[in-house]
Short mmCIF file of C-alpha atoms in Angstrom, two decimals:
data_model
loop_
_atom_site.label_atom_id
_atom_site.label_comp_id
_atom_site.label_asym_id
_atom_site.label_seq_id
_atom_site.Cartn_x
_atom_site.Cartn_y
_atom_site.Cartn_z
CA MET U 1 77.43 103.04 137.22
CA PRO U 2 75.32 106.21 137.79
CA GLY U 3 75.58 109.48 135.91
CA HIS U 4 74.41 112.99 136.72
CA ILE U 5 73.58 116.22 134.91
CA ARG U 6 73.91 119.55 136.74
CA ARG U 7 73.10 122.98 135.33
CA GLN U 8 76.07 125.37 135.38
CA GLY U 9 74.63 128.33 133.47
CA LYS U 10 71.84 129.33 131.13
CA ARG U 11 73.10 127.03 128.38
CA SER U 12 75.85 125.14 130.18
CA TRP U 13 75.68 121.73 131.87
CA GLU U 14 78.07 119.57 133.88
CA VAL U 15 77.81 115.87 133.07
CA SER U 16 79.49 113.39 135.43
CA VAL U 17 79.82 109.62 135.27
CA ARG U 18 81.28 107.17 137.74
CA ALA U 19 83.50 104.95 135.61
CA GLY U 20 84.32 102.28 138.19
CA ARG U 21 87.90 101.47 139.18
CA ASP U 22 90.85 102.22 136.95
CA PRO U 23 92.34 98.79 136.03
CA VAL U 24 95.87 100.10 136.64
CA THR U 25 95.66 102.31 139.75
CA GLY U 26 92.69 100.58 141.38
CA LYS U 27 91.17 103.97 142.29
CA TYR U 28 87.55 104.93 141.69
CA VAL U 29 87.26 107.29 138.74
CA ARG U 30 84.61 109.93 138.12
CA ILE U 31 84.60 111.67 134.74
CA TYR U 32 83.32 115.22 134.21
CA ARG U 33 82.35 116.94 130.96
CA THR U 34 81.04 120.43 130.33
CA VAL U 35 78.32 120.60 127.65
CA ARG U 36 77.09 123.83 126.06
CA GLY U 37 73.59 123.67 124.60
CA THR U 38 70.26 122.22 125.68
CA ARG U 39 69.57 119.59 128.29
CA LYS U 40 68.99 117.11 125.47
CA ASP U 41 72.56 117.77 124.32
CA ALA U 42 73.75 117.02 127.84
CA GLU U 43 71.64 113.84 127.95
CA ARG U 44 73.21 112.62 124.69
CA VAL U 45 76.70 113.20 126.12
CA LEU U 46 75.70 111.38 129.32
CA ALA U 47 74.42 108.40 127.32
CA ARG U 48 77.67 108.22 125.34
CA LEU U 49 79.81 108.44 128.50
CA LEU U 50 77.78 105.73 130.23
CA HIS U 51 78.22 103.50 127.18
CA GLU U 52 82.00 104.09 127.13
CA ALA U 53 82.23 103.52 130.88
CA ALA U 54 80.36 100.23 130.55
CA TYR U 55 82.96 98.97 128.08
CA GLY U 56 85.96 100.29 130.01
CA ALA U 57 86.84 102.85 127.34
CA LEU U 58 86.36 105.93 129.51
CA VAL U 59 89.39 107.80 130.82
CA ASP U 60 89.72 111.21 132.45
CA PRO U 61 92.59 112.83 130.49
CA GLY U 62 92.92 115.52 133.15
CA ARG U 63 93.86 113.01 135.83
CA THR U 64 95.52 110.27 133.78
CA THR U 65 99.30 110.42 133.36
CA VAL U 66 101.18 109.19 130.32
CA GLY U 67 102.52 106.32 132.40
CA GLU U 68 99.03 105.25 133.52
CA TRP U 69 97.77 105.42 129.95
CA LEU U 70 100.69 103.32 128.69
CA ASP U 71 100.01 100.70 131.37
CA ARG U 72 96.35 100.67 130.44
CA TRP U 73 97.17 100.38 126.72
CA LEU U 74 99.51 97.45 127.42
CA HIS U 75 96.87 95.73 129.54
CA ASP U 76 93.78 96.36 127.40
CA VAL U 77 95.11 96.54 123.86
CA ALA U 78 98.61 95.15 123.39
CA ARG U 79 98.43 92.00 125.53
CA PRO U 80 95.28 90.52 123.88
CA ASN U 81 96.30 91.40 120.31
CA VAL U 82 100.02 90.76 119.80
CA ALA U 83 102.30 87.74 120.14
CA ALA U 84 103.83 87.09 123.55
CA LYS U 85 107.30 87.95 122.30
CA THR U 86 106.07 91.24 120.83
CA TYR U 87 104.22 92.12 124.02
CA LYS U 88 107.37 91.49 126.05
CA ARG U 89 109.26 93.92 123.81
CA TYR U 90 106.49 96.55 124.16
CA GLU U 91 106.49 96.18 127.95
CA GLU U 92 110.28 96.61 128.09
CA ILE U 93 110.13 99.76 125.96
CA VAL U 94 107.41 101.25 128.17
CA ARG U 95 109.19 100.31 131.41
CA LEU U 96 112.77 101.17 130.45
CA HIS U 97 112.37 104.17 128.13
CA LEU U 98 108.92 105.76 128.08
CA LYS U 99 107.79 105.82 131.72
CA PRO U 100 111.08 107.10 133.18
CA HIS U 101 111.02 110.11 130.83
CA LEU U 102 107.29 110.78 130.21
CA GLY U 103 105.40 108.74 132.79
CA SER U 104 104.57 111.55 135.25
CA ILE U 105 103.27 114.02 132.62
CA PRO U 106 99.46 114.39 132.51
CA LEU U 107 98.28 112.81 129.28
CA HIS U 108 96.47 115.93 128.07
CA ARG U 109 99.60 118.05 128.69
CA LEU U 110 101.97 115.90 126.63
CA ARG U 111 103.52 118.01 123.88
CA PRO U 112 105.84 117.30 120.90
CA ALA U 113 108.69 119.00 122.78
CA HIS U 114 108.47 116.34 125.52
CA VAL U 115 108.80 113.58 122.93
CA GLN U 116 111.65 115.35 121.16
CA ARG U 117 113.54 115.67 124.45
CA LEU U 118 112.99 111.94 125.05
CA TYR U 119 114.62 111.07 121.73
CA ALA U 120 117.51 113.48 122.45
CA ALA U 121 118.05 111.88 125.86
CA LEU U 122 118.12 108.39 124.32
CA GLN U 123 120.64 109.57 121.72
CA GLU U 124 122.83 111.05 124.46
CA ALA U 125 122.65 107.72 126.24
CA GLU U 126 124.01 106.19 122.99
CA LYS U 127 120.94 104.09 122.32
CA HIS U 128 120.89 102.57 118.85
CA PRO U 129 118.75 104.51 116.34
CA ARG U 130 116.68 101.37 115.78
CA THR U 131 115.88 101.23 119.50
CA ILE U 132 114.72 104.87 119.41
CA LEU U 133 112.60 104.08 116.36
CA HIS U 134 110.95 101.23 118.28
CA VAL U 135 110.28 103.64 121.17
CA HIS U 136 108.67 106.06 118.72
CA ARG U 137 106.45 103.37 117.21
CA VAL U 138 105.23 102.08 120.58
CA LEU U 139 104.43 105.58 121.86
CA HIS U 140 102.76 106.52 118.59
CA THR U 141 100.59 103.39 118.65
CA ALA U 142 99.54 103.93 122.28
CA LEU U 143 98.67 107.59 121.64
CA GLU U 144 96.82 106.72 118.45
CA HIS U 145 94.56 104.54 120.57
CA ALA U 146 93.98 107.52 122.86
CA VAL U 147 92.98 109.62 119.84
CA LYS U 148 90.63 106.88 118.66
CA LEU U 149 88.87 106.84 122.04
CA GLU U 150 88.75 110.67 122.04
CA VAL U 151 90.86 110.82 125.20
CA VAL U 152 93.19 113.30 123.47
CA GLY U 153 92.62 115.40 120.40
CA ARG U 154 95.79 114.61 118.49
CA ASN U 155 98.81 112.33 118.41
CA VAL U 156 101.80 114.49 119.36
CA CYS U 157 104.18 111.91 117.82
CA ASP U 158 103.00 113.02 114.39
CA ALA U 159 104.88 116.29 114.91
CA VAL U 160 108.17 114.60 115.86
CA SER U 161 110.56 112.73 113.57
CA PRO U 162 112.55 109.84 115.06
CA PRO U 163 116.16 109.34 113.93
CA LYS U 164 116.61 107.72 110.53
CA VAL U 165 117.69 104.12 110.56
CA ARG U 166 119.71 102.56 107.79
CA PRO U 167 118.31 99.24 106.52
CA PRO U 168 120.20 96.35 108.13
CA GLU U 169 122.90 94.87 105.95
CA VAL U 170 121.80 91.39 104.97
CA GLN U 171 124.43 88.71 105.59
CA VAL U 172 124.42 86.83 102.30
CA ILE U 173 125.46 83.18 102.44
CA THR U 174 127.35 82.42 99.26
CA GLU U 175 126.45 79.36 97.19
CA GLU U 176 129.73 77.70 98.16
CA GLU U 177 129.07 78.38 101.87
CA LEU U 178 125.56 76.97 101.59
CA ALA U 179 126.93 73.82 99.95
CA LYS U 180 129.42 73.42 102.84
CA ILE U 181 126.63 73.89 105.41
CA LEU U 182 124.41 71.29 103.72
CA ARG U 183 127.25 68.77 103.50
CA ALA U 184 128.11 69.27 107.18
CA ALA U 185 124.46 69.00 108.26
CA GLU U 186 123.63 65.91 106.19
CA GLY U 187 122.90 62.93 108.40
CA THR U 188 122.02 65.12 111.41
CA ARG U 189 118.77 66.61 112.72
CA LEU U 190 119.86 69.95 111.28
CA TYR U 191 119.71 68.83 107.65
CA VAL U 192 115.96 69.10 107.03
CA PRO U 193 115.57 72.42 108.93
CA VAL U 194 118.45 73.89 106.90
CA LEU U 195 116.89 72.67 103.63
CA LEU U 196 113.47 74.10 104.49
CA ALA U 197 114.95 77.48 105.39
CA ALA U 198 117.42 77.75 102.50
CA LEU U 199 115.46 76.12 99.66
CA CYS U 200 111.91 77.03 100.71
CA GLY U 201 112.37 80.30 102.62
CA LEU U 202 110.67 79.16 105.84
CA ARG U 203 111.23 81.03 109.10
CA ARG U 204 112.67 79.18 112.09
CA GLY U 205 109.31 78.88 113.87
CA GLU U 206 107.59 77.77 110.65
CA VAL U 207 110.15 75.00 110.14
CA LEU U 208 109.58 73.66 113.65
CA ALA U 209 105.78 73.83 113.38
CA LEU U 210 105.53 72.06 110.00
CA ARG U 211 103.48 68.85 110.11
CA TRP U 212 103.46 65.91 107.74
CA SER U 213 99.82 66.67 107.01
CA ASP U 214 101.02 70.01 105.58
CA VAL U 215 103.19 68.25 102.97
CA ASP U 216 101.66 67.10 99.68
CA PHE U 217 104.24 64.77 98.14
CA GLU U 218 102.17 64.11 95.02
CA ARG U 219 101.99 67.79 94.08
CA GLY U 220 105.32 68.74 95.64
CA ILE U 221 103.81 71.49 97.79
CA LEU U 222 103.83 72.29 101.50
CA GLN U 223 101.43 74.55 103.40
CA VAL U 224 102.80 76.94 106.03
CA ARG U 225 99.90 77.11 108.50
CA ARG U 226 101.51 77.80 111.87
CA SER U 227 104.67 78.77 113.72
CA LEU U 228 106.33 77.69 116.97
CA GLU U 229 107.42 80.21 119.58
CA GLU U 230 108.94 80.19 123.05
CA VAL U 231 107.05 82.10 125.76
CA ARG U 232 107.19 82.60 129.52
CA VAL U 233 104.12 81.39 131.42
CA ASP U 234 104.00 81.72 135.22
CA GLY U 235 107.78 81.96 135.36
CA SER U 236 108.37 78.87 133.20
CA THR U 237 109.51 78.62 129.58
CA VAL U 238 107.11 76.78 127.27
CA VAL U 239 106.70 76.45 123.51
CA ARG U 240 103.39 76.92 121.76
CA PHE U 241 101.98 77.03 118.24
CA LYS U 242 100.58 80.21 116.75
CA GLU U 243 99.55 81.62 113.38
CA PRO U 244 102.29 82.53 110.86
CA LYS U 245 103.74 86.04 111.11
CA THR U 246 101.33 87.54 108.56
CA GLY U 247 98.35 85.75 110.11
CA ARG U 248 97.59 83.69 107.00
CA ALA U 249 98.72 80.39 105.50
CA ARG U 250 100.76 80.14 102.31
CA ALA U 251 101.69 77.42 99.83
CA VAL U 252 105.33 76.80 98.90
CA VAL U 253 106.35 74.63 95.94
CA LEU U 254 109.12 72.23 96.93
CA PRO U 255 112.37 71.79 94.96
CA PRO U 256 112.91 68.11 94.04
CA LEU U 257 115.95 68.00 96.36
CA VAL U 258 113.70 68.85 99.33
CA VAL U 259 111.05 66.29 98.29
CA GLU U 260 113.70 63.56 98.19
CA ALA U 261 115.11 64.62 101.58
CA LEU U 262 111.65 64.70 103.17
CA ARG U 263 110.78 61.22 101.90
CA LYS U 264 113.99 59.82 103.39
CA HIS U 265 113.48 61.79 106.61
CA ARG U 266 109.95 60.39 107.01
CA ARG U 267 111.26 56.81 106.72
CA LEU U 268 113.95 57.46 109.34
CA GLN U 269 111.42 59.12 111.65
CA ALA U 270 109.10 56.10 111.31
CA GLU U 271 111.96 53.85 112.48
CA GLU U 272 112.56 56.15 115.48
CA ARG U 273 108.87 55.99 116.29
CA LEU U 274 108.89 52.17 116.29
CA ARG U 275 111.90 52.09 118.60
CA ALA U 276 110.27 54.57 121.01
CA GLY U 277 107.03 52.58 121.16
CA PRO U 278 104.39 54.01 123.53
CA ASP U 279 106.80 56.72 124.71
CA TRP U 280 106.58 58.46 121.33
CA GLU U 281 104.82 61.84 121.49
CA ASP U 282 102.73 62.00 118.32
CA ASN U 283 102.55 65.61 117.15
CA ASP U 284 102.84 64.81 113.41
CA LEU U 285 105.84 67.16 113.31
CA VAL U 286 108.31 66.99 110.42
CA CYS U 287 111.15 68.34 112.59
CA CYS U 288 110.84 66.99 116.13
CA GLY U 289 112.92 65.81 119.07
CA PRO U 290 114.12 62.20 119.55
CA MET U 291 110.78 61.27 121.17
CA GLY U 292 108.50 63.21 118.83
CA GLY U 293 108.10 66.38 120.92
CA PRO U 294 108.53 69.90 119.53
CA ILE U 295 112.02 71.42 119.42
CA ASN U 296 112.56 74.67 121.29
CA PRO U 297 113.40 77.38 118.69
CA ASN U 298 116.39 78.49 120.75
CA THR U 299 117.73 74.91 120.69
CA LEU U 300 117.72 74.96 116.89
CA THR U 301 119.52 78.33 116.94
CA TRP U 302 122.17 76.98 119.34
CA GLU U 303 122.76 73.79 117.32
CA PHE U 304 123.08 75.76 114.08
CA GLY U 305 125.50 78.18 115.76
CA HIS U 306 127.58 75.23 116.96
CA LEU U 307 127.77 73.94 113.37
CA MET U 308 128.81 77.39 112.12
CA ARG U 309 131.64 77.55 114.64
CA LYS U 310 132.90 74.17 113.44
CA LEU U 311 132.87 75.46 109.85
CA GLY U 312 134.45 78.79 110.79
CA LEU U 313 131.44 80.77 109.52
CA ARG U 314 129.62 83.69 111.18
CA LYS U 315 126.06 83.03 110.00
CA ARG U 316 122.65 82.88 111.68
CA PHE U 317 119.92 80.36 110.95
CA HIS U 318 117.79 83.24 109.63
CA ASP U 319 120.50 83.99 107.05
CA LEU U 320 119.45 80.79 105.26
CA ARG U 321 116.10 82.43 104.54
CA HIS U 322 117.99 85.54 103.36
CA ALA U 323 119.99 83.33 101.01
CA HIS U 324 116.79 81.85 99.56
CA ALA U 325 115.39 85.29 98.74
CA THR U 326 118.69 86.72 97.53
CA TYR U 327 119.37 83.89 95.08
CA LEU U 328 115.87 84.16 93.60
CA VAL U 329 115.98 87.96 93.24
CA ARG U 330 119.41 87.77 91.63
CA ALA U 331 118.20 85.08 89.21
CA GLY U 332 115.44 87.43 88.03
CA VAL U 333 112.50 85.58 89.61
CA ASP U 334 109.42 87.83 89.78
CA VAL U 335 109.40 89.68 93.11
CA ARG U 336 105.74 88.75 93.74
CA THR U 337 106.68 85.09 93.51
CA VAL U 338 109.57 85.60 95.93
CA ALA U 339 107.31 87.50 98.34
CA GLY U 340 104.77 84.67 98.17
CA ARG U 341 107.37 82.04 99.06
CA LEU U 342 108.66 84.13 101.96
CA GLY U 343 105.21 84.99 103.30
CA HIS U 344 105.78 88.75 103.02
CA ALA U 345 102.66 90.91 103.22
CA THR U 346 103.71 92.96 100.17
CA PRO U 347 106.32 92.65 97.38
CA SER U 348 107.63 96.10 98.39
CA LEU U 349 108.80 94.60 101.71
CA THR U 350 110.74 91.98 99.77
CA LEU U 351 112.40 94.65 97.65
CA ASN U 352 113.28 96.79 100.68
CA VAL U 353 115.00 93.89 102.44
CA TYR U 354 116.53 91.99 99.53
CA GLY U 355 116.89 94.61 96.80
CA HIS U 356 120.40 95.37 98.02
CA GLU U 357 123.45 95.40 95.79
CA LEU U 358 124.70 91.84 95.42
CA PRO U 359 128.31 90.78 94.81
CA GLY U 360 128.92 90.98 91.08
CA ALA U 361 125.57 92.66 90.41
CA GLN U 362 127.18 95.91 89.19
CA GLU U 363 129.42 94.04 86.76
CA GLU U 364 126.45 92.02 85.50
CA ALA U 365 124.39 95.19 85.03
CA ALA U 366 127.24 96.82 83.10
CA LEU U 367 127.48 93.82 80.76
CA VAL U 368 123.71 93.82 80.19
CA MET U 369 123.76 97.51 79.26
CA ASP U 370 126.76 96.92 77.02
CA ARG U 371 124.93 94.13 75.13
CA ILE U 372 121.76 96.22 74.76
CA VAL U 373 123.54 99.29 73.37
CA ARG U 374 125.89 97.30 71.14
CA GLU U 375 122.93 95.48 69.63
CA ALA U 376 121.08 98.77 69.06
CA LEU U 377 124.16 100.31 67.38
CA ARG U 378 124.53 97.24 65.16
CA ARG U 379 120.93 97.53 63.96
CA VAL U 380 121.30 101.25 63.23
CA ARG U 381 124.51 100.67 61.24
CA GLU U 382 122.81 97.98 59.17
CA GLN U 383 119.93 100.37 58.40
CA ASP U 384 122.41 103.07 57.27
CA ARG U 385 124.08 100.81 54.74
#
């Protein structure tokens, strides 16, 4: 991977480095830099470029298009560092929205006006504001990496504001609806997943990845250590375990109702295991298929949807987790405690999602204020007597 220094003027030098093949285009790349100063200054620049080239971090911004940079960012940065489902979403945004509008523009010539026109075009195409916000975030992240590697001097997305997106309206399952769901699910494979989501706040993938070794019956606590996801590998759909969404485990104290249900469920599962004999697939999973194997997350979603249609309800499995958080917030449970049960990174996230106006909350607030002021007036009147 040779480099060269050539004098251009009295105090000007051209430094060039062969950076190998571009991983996206497959073409050989040679990078040029002009250095003003002494030869030692040029030698320092050459050493830095050779180091960057050795680690694949060297890009010629004059010859690299936005599309090539996005492909490179997906390949080198996104794929190794995000979940498969997230990467798929990033790749779709790049392929469907970013490259058709910005892909041919040289990276160093990208301007805020280009990005603003992209957002305008997506709005004219009646794309949802949330979709445009996702486009903005992906482009911003990819360009931020370019700034970090000194490929470009600034992130042009900082000068452009994406459309504002209203927070999604949370579909609150009422207490009566939850009771109906639990009664309908009792005696089926849905019962324990519904309990874990509604009474413990677990996500779908966390429910399906929970192992018996994660449950401490004596202390009444479970540990959320992993999640189950569906991914595409070589054209086939497979399920695999991964870290929880925040990347760290959390402890959740179990309501007595859940402890009782888990004890009964473990006895029934032991009977299933005996009947299956050597065909049983031992994964130590709390919620598993008839032969012990993991349940595809989409299968759980479909079965829950089928139950909702029977009950005449329009609810998602994830709404059970919403119900858990909503009930606790409404009951006045400390938001840090709620955030800890949900596995949110910060309590502010919990407030943003679940701090919405609940049915009857305004009336309750009015009564609270009425009691406070009436009590204050009573004390003042007593003092005046």
